Amino acid sequence: MNYPSGVKKGKIVSIISYKNRGMTLESELNDSNLYYKEKKIAYIYKKPTPIKLVKVDYHRNLIQEGYFEKPSTTDYNGIYKGKYIDFEAKETTSKTSFPLSNIHSHQIEHIRNIIEEGGISFLIVRFVRLDKTFYLKAEDFISFIDNNSRKSVPIGYFNEKGFVLKNSYKPLIDYLKIVDQILEVE
Amino acid sequence: MNYPSGVKKGKIVSIISYKNRGMTLESELNDSNLYYKEKKIAYIYKKPTPIKLVKVDYHRNLIQEGYFEKPSTTDYNGIYKGKYIDFEAKETTSKTSFPLSNIHSHQIEHIRNIIEEGGISFLIVRFVRLDKTFYLKAEDFISFIDNNSRKSVPIGYFNEKGFVLKNSYKPLIDYLKIVDQILEVE
């Protein structure tokens, strides 16, 4: 088997053990989306992570070598009240700010395109160590990027511009309530 | 290297040679979507093919074994006039009908969900040997499935219910013109 230069046979782990970290923001959102779907409130789903294929045996449907690519879009998208809805969800261990290294330049471009075409777009950011989850409108996120040279968004900006997402029972994170609030005002 | 039972080292091809078949329906649609995006008419993009990971070296970002999964959603989605838009594009070499084996059961479920939530959804089907491309509303496609036990959609159904997509210059396939026609009537 040929590895690309610099790559040797390394530690092998399965995706299951990697993903199984308990009730993360992702699992709470997946659960909420399932609730929205079952109640026919909205249809929102997670996109697969893009992978760059290097060696493929198409006859056996087998990928023998591939690499994870940086996502060029956001994690979730779907339909709410006929409208296009799209968001990115991130956790940070920082207590003071959300590092912009969490969002790639292609994702920022993607978010700009959604705003341009009138879609609903936002970030859900959880400050894990503060046990605080915010909804930040894409417009406010882009406005921060365009007007700052900082490499992270301070928590003060989330307090000022964002909406706090409290955990509820069904759904676990009722982010569409915030979407409704915003749609009413606009 | 361990292969799963029944899988032996096979012919290896690269994804580039596999995909490079000239001006396929897919490349014409990608080109059209680029045009729509540049002109700020719509923002529509292709989703990555889902892959089931079996062996991954996360330290080196290397996928050592994976399999293509049957897609559970459609190929393209995005925003047009703020609305959620979603479609599947397929080519067939049949001259008489479109085999339903081209669309998996999860995709049909996905299409039903989109209709339910008020999104715009349709199929683009090209009969390659007839040089004819049709736009078929998702509602008409689902209606055919629900009212027939046939394993393919006869071309007569496309002639009756569908819209012919003629090749144009910019964009190559102006399918949003059909979307506009339908939105006007509704």
Coordinates of C-alpha atoms in Angstrom, one line a residue:
Chain A
M1 CA 0.0 0.0 0.0
N2 CA 1.3 3.4 -1.0
Y3 CA 1.1 6.3 1.5
P4 CA 1.6 9.8 0.3
S5 CA 5.1 11.2 1.2
G6 CA 5.4 11.9 4.9
V7 CA 2.5 9.6 5.9
K8 CA 3.2 6.3 7.6
K9 CA 0.9 3.7 9.0
G10 CA -0.4 5.3 12.2
K11 CA -2.8 4.7 15.0
I12 CA -6.2 3.5 13.9
V13 CA -9.4 4.5 15.6
S14 CA -13.0 4.1 14.6
I15 CA -15.3 6.9 14.1
I16 CA -17.7 5.6 16.7
S17 CA -15.3 6.0 19.7
Y18 CA -14.3 9.4 18.3
K19 CA -17.9 10.7 18.2
N20 CA -19.1 9.2 21.4
R21 CA -18.6 12.1 23.8
G22 CA -21.9 12.2 25.5
M23 CA -24.5 15.0 25.2
T24 CA -22.6 17.5 23.0
L25 CA -24.2 20.5 21.3
E26 CA -24.3 18.4 18.1
S27 CA -26.3 15.6 19.7
E28 CA -28.7 18.0 21.3
L29 CA -29.2 19.7 17.9
N30 CA -29.7 16.4 16.1
D31 CA -32.3 15.5 18.8
S32 CA -34.0 18.9 18.4
N33 CA -34.1 18.5 14.6
L34 CA -35.6 15.1 14.9
Y35 CA -38.3 16.6 17.1
Y36 CA -39.0 19.4 14.6
K37 CA -39.2 16.8 11.8
E38 CA -41.6 14.5 13.7
K39 CA -43.8 17.4 14.6
K40 CA -43.7 18.6 11.0
I41 CA -42.5 22.0 12.3
A42 CA -39.4 22.1 10.1
Y43 CA -37.1 19.8 8.1
I44 CA -33.5 20.5 9.0
Y45 CA -30.6 18.0 8.6
K46 CA -26.9 17.7 8.9
K47 CA -24.7 17.7 5.8
P48 CA -21.9 15.0 5.5
T49 CA -18.3 16.1 6.0
P50 CA -16.6 16.4 2.6
I51 CA -13.8 14.0 1.9
K52 CA -11.1 14.2 -0.7
L53 CA -10.7 10.8 -2.4
V54 CA -7.2 9.6 -3.3
K55 CA -7.5 5.9 -4.0
V56 CA -10.8 4.2 -4.7
D57 CA -11.8 0.7 -5.8
Y58 CA -15.1 1.5 -7.5
H59 CA -15.8 -2.1 -8.3
R60 CA -15.9 -2.9 -4.7
N61 CA -17.3 0.5 -3.6
L62 CA -14.2 0.7 -1.4
I63 CA -12.3 3.9 -0.4
Q64 CA -8.7 2.9 0.3
E65 CA -7.3 6.4 0.8
G66 CA -9.0 9.7 1.5
Y67 CA -8.6 12.8 3.6
F68 CA -11.1 15.0 5.5
E69 CA -11.5 18.4 3.8
K70 CA -12.3 21.6 5.5
P71 CA -16.0 22.1 5.1
S72 CA -16.9 24.7 2.5
T73 CA -20.5 25.1 3.8
T74 CA -22.1 25.0 7.2
D75 CA -23.2 21.9 9.2
Y76 CA -26.9 22.2 9.0
N77 CA -29.5 23.3 6.5
G78 CA -33.1 22.7 5.7
I79 CA -36.6 24.3 5.4
Y80 CA -38.6 26.3 7.9
K81 CA -41.9 27.8 6.7
G82 CA -40.8 27.3 3.1
K83 CA -37.7 29.4 3.7
Y84 CA -34.1 28.2 3.4
I85 CA -32.4 27.9 6.8
D86 CA -28.7 27.2 7.4
F87 CA -26.5 27.3 10.4
E88 CA -23.2 26.3 12.0
A89 CA -22.9 25.0 15.5
K90 CA -19.7 25.2 17.5
E91 CA -18.5 24.6 21.0
T92 CA -15.6 26.4 22.6
T93 CA -13.7 25.8 25.8
S94 CA -12.8 29.5 26.0
K95 CA -14.5 31.5 28.8
T96 CA -14.0 34.9 27.2
S97 CA -14.3 34.7 23.4
F98 CA -15.1 32.5 20.4
P99 CA -12.0 31.9 18.2
L100 CA -12.6 32.7 14.6
S101 CA -10.3 29.8 13.6
N102 CA -13.4 27.7 14.2
I103 CA -15.0 29.0 11.0
H104 CA -13.1 28.6 7.7
S105 CA -13.0 31.2 5.0
H106 CA -15.1 29.1 2.7
Q107 CA -17.8 28.9 5.3
I108 CA -17.8 32.7 5.8
E109 CA -18.2 33.0 2.0
H110 CA -21.1 30.5 2.2
I111 CA -22.8 32.5 4.9
R112 CA -22.4 35.7 2.9
N113 CA -24.1 34.0 0.0
I114 CA -27.0 32.9 2.1
I115 CA -27.5 36.5 3.5
E116 CA -27.3 37.8 -0.1
E117 CA -30.1 35.4 -1.3
G118 CA -32.4 36.1 1.6
G119 CA -31.9 32.8 3.5
I120 CA -32.1 32.5 7.3
S121 CA -28.6 32.0 8.7
F122 CA -27.0 32.0 12.1
L123 CA -24.4 30.5 14.4
I124 CA -25.0 28.5 17.5
V125 CA -22.1 28.9 19.8
R126 CA -21.7 27.1 23.1
F127 CA -19.3 28.3 25.8
V128 CA -18.9 24.9 27.4
R129 CA -17.2 26.0 30.6
L130 CA -19.7 28.7 31.1
D131 CA -22.6 26.4 30.2
K132 CA -24.0 29.1 28.0
T133 CA -25.3 28.8 24.4
F134 CA -25.9 31.7 22.1
Y135 CA -27.7 32.2 18.8
L136 CA -25.9 34.9 16.8
K137 CA -27.5 36.1 13.5
A138 CA -25.3 35.6 10.5
E139 CA -25.6 39.4 9.7
D140 CA -24.1 40.2 13.1
F141 CA -21.4 37.7 12.8
I142 CA -20.4 39.0 9.3
S143 CA -20.6 42.6 10.6
F144 CA -18.1 41.7 13.4
I145 CA -15.7 40.1 10.9
D146 CA -15.9 43.1 8.5
N147 CA -15.4 45.7 11.2
N148 CA -12.7 44.0 13.4
S149 CA -9.2 42.7 12.9
R150 CA -9.6 40.5 16.0
K151 CA -9.1 36.7 15.8
S152 CA -12.0 35.9 18.1
V153 CA -15.4 37.3 19.0
P154 CA -15.5 38.4 22.6
I155 CA -18.3 37.0 24.8
G156 CA -19.5 40.6 25.3
Y157 CA -20.5 40.7 21.6
F158 CA -22.6 37.6 22.1
N159 CA -24.2 39.2 25.2
E160 CA -24.9 42.4 23.3
K161 CA -26.1 41.0 19.9
G162 CA -26.9 37.4 20.5
F163 CA -29.8 35.5 22.0
V164 CA -29.4 33.0 24.8
L165 CA -30.5 29.5 24.0
K166 CA -31.7 27.8 27.2
N167 CA -32.1 24.1 27.4
S168 CA -35.6 22.9 27.3
Y169 CA -37.3 19.5 27.3
K170 CA -38.8 19.1 23.8
P171 CA -37.0 20.1 21.8
L172 CA -33.7 20.2 23.8
I173 CA -32.7 23.5 22.1
D174 CA -35.6 25.4 20.7
Y175 CA -33.7 27.6 18.3
L176 CA -36.7 28.1 16.0
K177 CA -38.3 30.2 18.7
I178 CA -35.5 32.7 18.1
V179 CA -36.0 32.5 14.4
D180 CA -39.7 33.4 14.9
Q181 CA -38.8 36.3 17.1
I182 CA -36.5 37.7 14.4
L183 CA -38.9 37.0 11.6
E184 CA -41.6 38.9 13.5
V185 CA -39.4 42.0 13.9
E186 CA -38.2 42.1 10.3
Chain B
M1 CA -4.0 -4.2 5.9
N2 CA -7.2 -5.9 6.9
Y3 CA -10.0 -6.1 4.3
P4 CA -13.6 -6.9 5.4
S5 CA -14.6 -10.4 4.6
G6 CA -15.1 -11.0 0.9
V7 CA -13.2 -7.9 -0.1
K8 CA -9.8 -8.3 -1.7
K9 CA -7.4 -5.8 -3.2
G10 CA -8.9 -4.7 -6.5
K11 CA -8.4 -2.4 -9.3
I12 CA -7.6 1.1 -8.3
V13 CA -8.9 4.1 -10.2
S14 CA -8.8 7.8 -9.3
I15 CA -11.9 9.9 -9.0
I16 CA -10.7 12.2 -11.6
S17 CA -10.7 9.7 -14.5
Y18 CA -14.1 8.4 -13.2
K19 CA -15.7 11.8 -13.2
N20 CA -14.3 13.1 -16.4
R21 CA -16.9 12.1 -18.9
G22 CA -17.3 15.3 -20.8
M23 CA -20.3 17.6 -20.7
T24 CA -22.6 15.5 -18.6
L25 CA -25.9 16.8 -17.1
E26 CA -24.0 17.2 -13.8
S27 CA -21.3 19.5 -15.3
E28 CA -24.0 21.5 -17.2
L29 CA -25.9 22.0 -13.9
N30 CA -22.7 23.0 -12.0
D31 CA -22.0 25.5 -14.7
S32 CA -25.6 26.8 -14.5
N33 CA -25.4 27.1 -10.7
L34 CA -22.2 29.0 -11.0
Y35 CA -23.9 31.4 -13.4
Y36 CA -26.9 31.9 -11.0
K37 CA -24.5 32.5 -8.2
E38 CA -22.3 35.0 -10.0
K39 CA -25.4 36.9 -11.2
K40 CA -26.8 36.8 -7.6
I41 CA -29.9 35.1 -9.0
A42 CA -29.8 32.1 -6.7
Y43 CA -27.3 30.2 -4.5
I44 CA -27.5 26.5 -5.2
Y45 CA -24.8 24.0 -4.6
K46 CA -24.0 20.3 -4.7
K47 CA -23.9 18.2 -1.5
P48 CA -21.0 15.8 -0.9
T49 CA -21.6 12.1 -1.3
P50 CA -21.9 10.4 2.1
I51 CA -19.2 8.0 3.0
K52 CA -19.2 5.4 5.8
L53 CA -15.9 5.4 7.5
V54 CA -14.4 2.1 8.7
K55 CA -10.8 2.8 9.4
V56 CA -9.5 6.3 10.1
D57 CA -6.2 7.6 11.3
Y58 CA -7.4 10.9 12.9
H59 CA -3.8 12.0 13.8
R60 CA -2.9 12.1 10.1
N61 CA -6.4 13.0 8.9
L62 CA -6.3 9.9 6.8
I63 CA -9.1 7.6 5.8
Q64 CA -7.8 4.1 5.3
E65 CA -11.1 2.3 4.6
G66 CA -14.5 3.7 3.8
Y67 CA -17.5 2.9 1.6
F68 CA -19.8 5.0 -0.5
E69 CA -23.2 5.1 1.1
K70 CA -26.5 5.5 -0.8
P71 CA -27.3 9.1 -0.6
S72 CA -30.2 9.9 1.9
T73 CA -30.8 13.3 0.4
T74 CA -30.8 14.8 -3.1
D75 CA -27.8 16.1 -5.0
Y76 CA -28.5 19.8 -5.0
N77 CA -30.0 22.3 -2.7
G78 CA -29.9 26.0 -2.0
I79 CA -31.9 29.3 -1.9
Y80 CA -34.0 31.0 -4.6
K81 CA -35.9 34.1 -3.7
G82 CA -35.4 33.2 0.0
K83 CA -37.1 29.8 -0.5
Y84 CA -35.5 26.4 0.0
I85 CA -34.9 24.7 -3.3
D86 CA -33.8 21.1 -3.7
F87 CA -33.5 18.7 -6.6
E88 CA -32.0 15.5 -7.9
A89 CA -30.5 15.2 -11.4
K90 CA -30.2 11.9 -13.3
E91 CA -29.3 10.6 -16.7
T92 CA -30.7 7.5 -18.2
T93 CA -29.8 5.6 -21.3
S94 CA -33.3 4.2 -21.7
K95 CA -35.3 5.6 -24.5
T96 CA -38.7 4.7 -23.1
S97 CA -38.7 5.2 -19.3
F98 CA -36.8 6.4 -16.2
P99 CA -36.0 3.5 -13.9
L100 CA -37.0 4.1 -10.3
S101 CA -33.9 2.2 -9.2
N102 CA -32.1 5.6 -9.8
I103 CA -33.8 7.1 -6.7
H104 CA -33.3 5.4 -3.4
S105 CA -36.1 5.1 -0.8
H106 CA -34.3 7.5 1.6
Q107 CA -34.3 10.1 -1.2
I108 CA -38.0 9.6 -1.8
E109 CA -38.5 10.2 1.9
H110 CA -36.4 13.3 1.7
I111 CA -38.5 14.6 -1.2
R112 CA -41.7 14.0 0.7
N113 CA -40.3 16.0 3.7
I114 CA -39.5 18.9 1.4
I115 CA -43.0 19.0 -0.1
E116 CA -44.4 18.8 3.4
E117 CA -42.5 21.8 4.6
G118 CA -43.2 23.9 1.5
G119 CA -39.8 23.8 -0.2
I120 CA -39.4 23.8 -4.0
S121 CA -38.4 20.3 -5.2
F122 CA -38.1 18.6 -8.5
L123 CA -36.2 16.1 -10.6
I124 CA -34.1 16.9 -13.7
V125 CA -34.0 13.8 -15.8
R126 CA -32.1 13.5 -19.1
F127 CA -32.9 10.8 -21.6
V128 CA -29.3 10.8 -23.1
R129 CA -30.1 8.9 -26.2
L130 CA -33.1 11.0 -27.0
D131 CA -31.2 14.2 -26.2
K132 CA -34.1 15.3 -24.1
T133 CA -34.1 16.8 -20.6
F134 CA -37.2 17.1 -18.4
Y135 CA -38.1 19.0 -15.3
L136 CA -40.6 17.0 -13.2
K137 CA -42.2 18.6 -10.1
A138 CA -41.6 16.5 -7.0
E139 CA -45.3 16.4 -6.4
D140 CA -45.9 14.8 -9.8
F141 CA -43.0 12.3 -9.2
I142 CA -44.4 11.3 -5.7
S143 CA -47.9 11.1 -7.1
F144 CA -46.6 8.6 -9.8
I145 CA -44.9 6.5 -7.1
D146 CA -48.0 6.5 -4.9
N147 CA -50.3 5.5 -7.7
N148 CA -48.3 3.0 -9.6
S149 CA -46.6 -0.3 -9.0
R150 CA -44.3 0.2 -12.0
K151 CA -40.6 0.2 -11.6
S152 CA -40.0 3.0 -14.0
V153 CA -41.6 6.2 -15.0
P154 CA -42.6 6.1 -18.8
I155 CA -41.5 8.9 -20.9
G156 CA -45.1 9.6 -21.7
Y157 CA -45.5 10.8 -18.1
F158 CA -42.7 13.2 -18.5
N159 CA -44.2 14.5 -21.8
E160 CA -47.6 14.9 -20.0
K161 CA -46.5 16.3 -16.6
G162 CA -43.0 17.5 -17.1
F163 CA -41.4 20.6 -18.6
V164 CA -38.8 20.3 -21.4
L165 CA -35.4 21.9 -20.5
K166 CA -33.8 23.2 -23.6
N167 CA -30.1 24.0 -23.6
S168 CA -29.4 27.7 -23.6
Y169 CA -26.2 29.7 -23.6
K170 CA -26.1 31.4 -20.2
P171 CA -27.0 29.5 -18.1
L172 CA -26.6 26.2 -20.0
I173 CA -29.8 24.8 -18.3
D174 CA -32.1 27.6 -17.2
Y175 CA -34.2 25.5 -14.8
L176 CA -35.1 28.5 -12.6
K177 CA -37.3 29.7 -15.5
I178 CA -39.5 26.7 -14.9
V179 CA -39.5 27.4 -11.2
D180 CA -40.7 30.9 -11.9
Q181 CA -43.5 29.6 -14.2
I182 CA -44.7 27.2 -11.5
L183 CA -44.5 29.8 -8.7
E184 CA -46.6 32.3 -10.8
V185 CA -49.4 29.7 -11.3
E186 CA -49.5 28.7 -7.6

